[in-house]
Steps between C-alpha positions, in 0.01 A plus 500: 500500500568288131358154523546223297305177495872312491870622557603389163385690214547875351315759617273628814168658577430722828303766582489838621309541875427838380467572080709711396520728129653350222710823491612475858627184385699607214626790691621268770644241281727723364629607794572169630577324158788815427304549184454805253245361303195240520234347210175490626190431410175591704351834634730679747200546754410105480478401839710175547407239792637135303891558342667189299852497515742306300889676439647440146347476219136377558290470221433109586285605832256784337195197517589415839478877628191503326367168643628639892269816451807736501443857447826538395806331367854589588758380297836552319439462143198452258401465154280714321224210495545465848389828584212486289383162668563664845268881374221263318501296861496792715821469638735805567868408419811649627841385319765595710787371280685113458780694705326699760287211594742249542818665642364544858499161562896458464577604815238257652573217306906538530443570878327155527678283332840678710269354825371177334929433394590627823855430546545269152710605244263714301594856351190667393554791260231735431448667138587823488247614200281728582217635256332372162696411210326775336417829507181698541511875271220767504 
């Protein structure tokens, strides 16, 4: 389950009942993200218990995943000073992508705002972009 001390606020902290590799993370992610590619940072047999989440671009929380004891932080974006602080602190790092992290809460967020308008003249219209404004070459 994610926890957070208030409802306000970016970001949430849970943890695994059972840990689980930092590669059978990444392996899943992609999977469920619809992703090709991943940064991360951390040893692929790291065994991951605490996970910090925050979709987008989430530089701003790196302290706070630090402070909650993560093992690792999932994300959608970093800097490169970002993932330093995170590898000096310990902390694996998955970013996911702005896009990839972000997008699957459109049909949640459309699909309660269409209950909480119920029947009031309110036309939701979901973006149809799909994918990072750039491109990733090998």
């Amino acid at each position: 389950s994610l926890m957070n001390r208030s409802r306000h606020g970016l970001g949430r902290v849970g943890d695994f009942e059972e840990a689980i590799s930092l590669e059978s993370i990444w392996e899943l992610l992609k999977r469920k993200l619809r992703v090709e590619t991943l940064k991360i940072s951390g040893e692929p047999q790291q065994m991951i218990s605490r996970v910090a989440i925050c979709s987008g671009s989430g530089g701003s929380l790196i302290a706070q995943a630090i402070r909650e004891k993560a093992d690792l932080y999932l994300t959608g974006e970093l800097n490169y000073h970002d993932h330093w602080a995170a590898r000096e602190a310990g902390l694996a790092v998955i970013e996911a992508g702005h896009w990839a992290t972000e997008s699957c809460f459109v049909p949640l967020v459309a699909e309660y705002l269409e209950e909480l308008f119920d029947g009031e003249n309110l036309h939701i219209i979901r973006s149809g972009v799909t994918g990072e404004p750039y491109r990733l070459v090998r």
